[in-house]
Short mmCIF file of C-alpha atoms in Angstrom, two decimals:
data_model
loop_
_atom_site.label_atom_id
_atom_site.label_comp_id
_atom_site.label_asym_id
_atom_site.label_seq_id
_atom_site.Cartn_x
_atom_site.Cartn_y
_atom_site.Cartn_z
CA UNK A 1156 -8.40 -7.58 21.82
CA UNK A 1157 -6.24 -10.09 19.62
CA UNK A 1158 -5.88 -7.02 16.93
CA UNK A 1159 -4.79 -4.63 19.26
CA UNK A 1160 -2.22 -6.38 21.20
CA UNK A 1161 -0.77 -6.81 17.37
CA UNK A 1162 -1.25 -3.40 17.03
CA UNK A 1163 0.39 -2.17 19.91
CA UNK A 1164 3.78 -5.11 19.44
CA UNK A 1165 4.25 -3.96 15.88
CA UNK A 1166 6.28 -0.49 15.45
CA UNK A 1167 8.30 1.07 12.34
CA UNK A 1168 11.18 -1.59 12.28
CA UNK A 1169 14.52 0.69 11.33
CA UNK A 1170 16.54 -2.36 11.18
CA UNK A 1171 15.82 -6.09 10.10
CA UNK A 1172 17.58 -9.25 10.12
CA UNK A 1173 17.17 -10.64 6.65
CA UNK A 1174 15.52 -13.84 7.56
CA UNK A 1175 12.88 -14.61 4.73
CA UNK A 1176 9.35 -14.44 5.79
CA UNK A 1177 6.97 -17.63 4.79
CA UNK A 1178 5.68 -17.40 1.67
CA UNK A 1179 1.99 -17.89 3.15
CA UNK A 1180 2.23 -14.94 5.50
CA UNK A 1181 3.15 -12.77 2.63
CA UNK A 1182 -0.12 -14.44 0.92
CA UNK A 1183 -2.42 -13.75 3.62
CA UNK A 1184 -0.58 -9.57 3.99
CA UNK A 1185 -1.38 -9.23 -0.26
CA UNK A 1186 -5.03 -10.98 0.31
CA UNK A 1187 -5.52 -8.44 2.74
CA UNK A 1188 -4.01 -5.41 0.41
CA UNK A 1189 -6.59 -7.12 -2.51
CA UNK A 1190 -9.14 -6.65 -0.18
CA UNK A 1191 -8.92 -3.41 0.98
CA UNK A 1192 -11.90 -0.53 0.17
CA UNK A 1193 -11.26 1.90 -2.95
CA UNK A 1194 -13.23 4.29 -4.02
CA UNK A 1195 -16.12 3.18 -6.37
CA UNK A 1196 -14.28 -0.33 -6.06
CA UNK A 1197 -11.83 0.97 -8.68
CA UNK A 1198 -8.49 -0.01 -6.93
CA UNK A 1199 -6.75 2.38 -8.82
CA UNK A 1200 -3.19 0.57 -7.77
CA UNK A 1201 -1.17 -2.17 -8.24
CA UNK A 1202 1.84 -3.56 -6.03
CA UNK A 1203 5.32 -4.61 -7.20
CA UNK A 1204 6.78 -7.69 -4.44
CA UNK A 1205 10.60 -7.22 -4.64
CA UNK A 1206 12.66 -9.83 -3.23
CA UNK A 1207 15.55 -9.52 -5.67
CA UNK A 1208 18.43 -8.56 -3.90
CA UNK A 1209 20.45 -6.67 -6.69
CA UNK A 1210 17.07 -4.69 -7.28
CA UNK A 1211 16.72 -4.07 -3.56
CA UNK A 1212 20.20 -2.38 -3.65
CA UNK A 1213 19.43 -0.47 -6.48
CA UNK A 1214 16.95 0.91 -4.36
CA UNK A 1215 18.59 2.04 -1.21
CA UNK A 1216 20.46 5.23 -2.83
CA UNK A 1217 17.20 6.68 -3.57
CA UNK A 1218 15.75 5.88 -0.55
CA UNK A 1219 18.46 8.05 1.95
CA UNK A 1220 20.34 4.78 2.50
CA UNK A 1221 18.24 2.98 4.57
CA UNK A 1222 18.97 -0.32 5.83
CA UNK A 1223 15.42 -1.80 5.88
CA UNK A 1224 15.49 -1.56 2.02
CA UNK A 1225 18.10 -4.29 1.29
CA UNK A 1226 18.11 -6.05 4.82
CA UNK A 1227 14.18 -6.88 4.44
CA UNK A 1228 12.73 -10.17 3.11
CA UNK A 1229 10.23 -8.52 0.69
CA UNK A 1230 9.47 -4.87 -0.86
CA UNK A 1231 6.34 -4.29 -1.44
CA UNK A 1232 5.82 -1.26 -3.64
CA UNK A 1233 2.36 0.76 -3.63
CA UNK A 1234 1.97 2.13 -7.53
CA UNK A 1235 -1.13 4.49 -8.33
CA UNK A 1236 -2.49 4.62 -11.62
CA UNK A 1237 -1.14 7.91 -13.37
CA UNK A 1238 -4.53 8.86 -13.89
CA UNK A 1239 -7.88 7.64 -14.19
CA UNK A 1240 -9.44 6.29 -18.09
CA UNK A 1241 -12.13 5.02 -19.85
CA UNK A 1242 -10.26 1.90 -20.33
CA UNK A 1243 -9.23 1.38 -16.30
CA UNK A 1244 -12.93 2.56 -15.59
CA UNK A 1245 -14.27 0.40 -18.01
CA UNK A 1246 -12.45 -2.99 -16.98
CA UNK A 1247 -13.06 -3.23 -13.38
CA UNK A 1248 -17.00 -2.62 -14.01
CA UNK A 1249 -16.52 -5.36 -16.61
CA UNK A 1250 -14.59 -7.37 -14.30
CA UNK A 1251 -17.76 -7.21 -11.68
CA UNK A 1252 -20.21 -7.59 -14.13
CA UNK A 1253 -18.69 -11.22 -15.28
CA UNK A 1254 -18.26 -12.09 -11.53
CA UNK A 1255 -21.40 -11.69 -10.14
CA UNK A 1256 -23.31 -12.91 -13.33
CA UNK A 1257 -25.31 -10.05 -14.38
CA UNK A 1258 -25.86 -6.61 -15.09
CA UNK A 1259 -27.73 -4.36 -12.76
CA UNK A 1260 -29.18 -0.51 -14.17
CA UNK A 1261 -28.39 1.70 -11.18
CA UNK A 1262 -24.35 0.04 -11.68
CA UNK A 1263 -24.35 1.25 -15.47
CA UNK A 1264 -25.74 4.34 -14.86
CA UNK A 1265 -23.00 4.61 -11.79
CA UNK A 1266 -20.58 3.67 -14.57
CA UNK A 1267 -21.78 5.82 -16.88
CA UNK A 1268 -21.32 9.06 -14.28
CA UNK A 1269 -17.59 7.98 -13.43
CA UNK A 1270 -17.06 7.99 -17.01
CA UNK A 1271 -18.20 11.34 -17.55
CA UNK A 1272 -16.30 12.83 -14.79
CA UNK A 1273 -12.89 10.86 -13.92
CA UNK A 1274 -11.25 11.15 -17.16
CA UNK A 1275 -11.86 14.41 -18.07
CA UNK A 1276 -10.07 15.63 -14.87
CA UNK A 1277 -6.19 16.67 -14.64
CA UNK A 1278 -4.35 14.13 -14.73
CA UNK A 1279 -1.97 15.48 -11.59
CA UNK A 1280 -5.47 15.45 -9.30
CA UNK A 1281 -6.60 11.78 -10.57
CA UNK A 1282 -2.84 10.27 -9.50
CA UNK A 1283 -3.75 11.92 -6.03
CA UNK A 1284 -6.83 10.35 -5.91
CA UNK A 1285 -5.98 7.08 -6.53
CA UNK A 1286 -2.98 6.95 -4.38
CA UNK A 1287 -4.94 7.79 -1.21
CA UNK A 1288 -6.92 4.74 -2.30
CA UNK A 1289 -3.55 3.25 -2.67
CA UNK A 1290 -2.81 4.41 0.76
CA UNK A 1291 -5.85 2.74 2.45
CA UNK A 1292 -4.85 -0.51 0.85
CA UNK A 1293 -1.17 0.17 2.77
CA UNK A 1294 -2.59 1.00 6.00
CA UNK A 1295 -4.38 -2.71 6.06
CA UNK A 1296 -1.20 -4.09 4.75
CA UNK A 1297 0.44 -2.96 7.72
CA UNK A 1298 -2.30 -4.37 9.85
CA UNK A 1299 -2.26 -7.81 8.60
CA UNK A 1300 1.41 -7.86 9.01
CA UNK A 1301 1.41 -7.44 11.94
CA UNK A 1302 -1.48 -9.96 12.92
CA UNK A 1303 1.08 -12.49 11.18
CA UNK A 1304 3.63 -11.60 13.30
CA UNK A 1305 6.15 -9.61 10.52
CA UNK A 1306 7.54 -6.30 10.81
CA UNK A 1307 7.29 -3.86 8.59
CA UNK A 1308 8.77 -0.39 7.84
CA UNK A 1309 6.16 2.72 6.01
CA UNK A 1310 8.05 4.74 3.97
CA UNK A 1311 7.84 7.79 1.84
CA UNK A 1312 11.42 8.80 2.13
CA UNK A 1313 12.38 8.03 -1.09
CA UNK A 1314 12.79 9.44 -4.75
CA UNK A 1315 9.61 8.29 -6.41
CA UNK A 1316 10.78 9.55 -9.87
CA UNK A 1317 14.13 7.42 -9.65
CA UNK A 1318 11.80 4.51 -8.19
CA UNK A 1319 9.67 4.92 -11.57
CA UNK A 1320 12.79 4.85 -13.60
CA UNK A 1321 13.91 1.94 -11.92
CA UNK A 1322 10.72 -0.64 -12.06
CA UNK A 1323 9.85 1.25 -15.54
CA UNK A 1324 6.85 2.36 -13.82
CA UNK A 1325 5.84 4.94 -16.02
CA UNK A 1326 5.48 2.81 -19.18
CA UNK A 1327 2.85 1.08 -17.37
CA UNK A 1328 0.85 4.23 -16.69
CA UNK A 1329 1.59 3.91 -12.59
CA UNK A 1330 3.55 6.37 -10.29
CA UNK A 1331 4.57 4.65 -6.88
CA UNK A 1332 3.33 6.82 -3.58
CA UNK A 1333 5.01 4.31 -0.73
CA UNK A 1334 6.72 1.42 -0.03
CA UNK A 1335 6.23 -1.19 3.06
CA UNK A 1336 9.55 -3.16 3.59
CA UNK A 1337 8.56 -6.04 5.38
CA UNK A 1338 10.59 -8.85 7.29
CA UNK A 1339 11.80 -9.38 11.05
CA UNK A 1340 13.37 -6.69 13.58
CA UNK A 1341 16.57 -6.91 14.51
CA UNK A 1342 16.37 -5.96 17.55
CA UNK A 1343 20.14 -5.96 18.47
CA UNK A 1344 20.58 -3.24 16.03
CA UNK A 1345 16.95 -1.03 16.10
CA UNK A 1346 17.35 2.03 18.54
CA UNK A 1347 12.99 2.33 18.00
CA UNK A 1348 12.95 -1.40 19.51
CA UNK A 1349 11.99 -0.73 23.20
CA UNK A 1350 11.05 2.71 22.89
CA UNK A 1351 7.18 2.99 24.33
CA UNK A 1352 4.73 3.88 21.94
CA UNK A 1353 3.39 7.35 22.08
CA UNK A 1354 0.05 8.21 20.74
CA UNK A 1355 -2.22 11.16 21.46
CA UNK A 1356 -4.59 11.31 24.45
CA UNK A 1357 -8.11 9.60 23.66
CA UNK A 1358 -9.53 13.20 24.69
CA UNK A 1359 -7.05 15.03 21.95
CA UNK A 1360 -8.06 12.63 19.04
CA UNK A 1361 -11.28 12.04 19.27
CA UNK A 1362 -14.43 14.28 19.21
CA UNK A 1363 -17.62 12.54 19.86
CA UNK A 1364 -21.08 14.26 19.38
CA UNK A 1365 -24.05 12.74 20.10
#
């Protein structure tokens, strides 16, 4: 039940403290994020760690002013790939090719297919499909925060075009979907602190047939 009890402390900080978190929690939260499922074991995302403060208040404006931006210890920004290529395609079956040592048929052929479909799709649908892998990667990040004990803070409310612009995104063929500010609640300050979590009845979320 260790998981859950995290589960259930950890909320959607709206205000934090500033204190720096370790640098090994934030090693164990992006170990988790590395390890997360993609589709076809693409990860079709990459994440930008922000602890620079002037960059951090370049960010607020375009993210409605909120406070968690600058007062958190790090940003982590979720980036999709702006579509899907050969090349992308191409280097992560490389990439598990080298690490396992060898080269197995039914894996080219899978290649092969993925190649002949992915990049010959709009560009516009591909970026959606790789930021809901993006997306599962958050989710876990989010989890493993809050097994460390840090807070964190999902958020879409923000101009992801100005984001681009800012982190010069777009030159590296990746369009950021959400960010996760993470750090420590101040709880002084947080209205959400010691609200009680509300969550759907078991009986209006889950269907079970067997």
């Amino acid at each position: 039940m260790e998981l859950i009890d995290k589960l259930n402390w950890r909320y959607a900080a709206k205000a934090m403290n500033g204190n720096k978190i370790p640098q090994e929690k934030i090693d164990t939260i992006i170990e988790a994020i590395s390890l997360a499922p993609t589709s076809s074991g693409l990860q079709p995302f990459e994440i930008i760690v922000i602890t620079n403060q002037e960059l951090k208040e370049k960010i607020r404006p375009i993210s409605w002013n909120q406070s968690v931006i600058t007062d958190c210890s790090h940003l982590i920004v979720f980036a999709a790939w702006d579509t899907y290529t050969a090349e992308r395609i191409n280097k992560m079956f490389d990439l598990t090719n080298k690490v396992r040592g060898f080269k197995n048929e039914g894996w080219e052929n899978y290649r092969q297919m993925l190649l002949g479909s992915y990049p010959q799709k709009d560009a516009e649908v591909n970026f959606n499909h790789a930021a809901k892998q993006a997306y599962i990667a958050f989710s876990q990040a989010i989890a493993a925060a809050a097994f460390e004990g840090v807070d964190s803070t999902p958020l879409e409310g923000f101009d992801p075009d100005a984001l681009d612009k800012i982190l010069g995104l777009k030159e590296k063929g990746l369009r950021s979907c959400v960010m996760l500010p993470l750090g420590y609640r101040d709880a002084e300050n947080d209205w959400l602190v010691n609200l009680k979590k509300v969550r759907k009845e078991k009986e209006d979320l889950v269907t079970m047939m067997e």
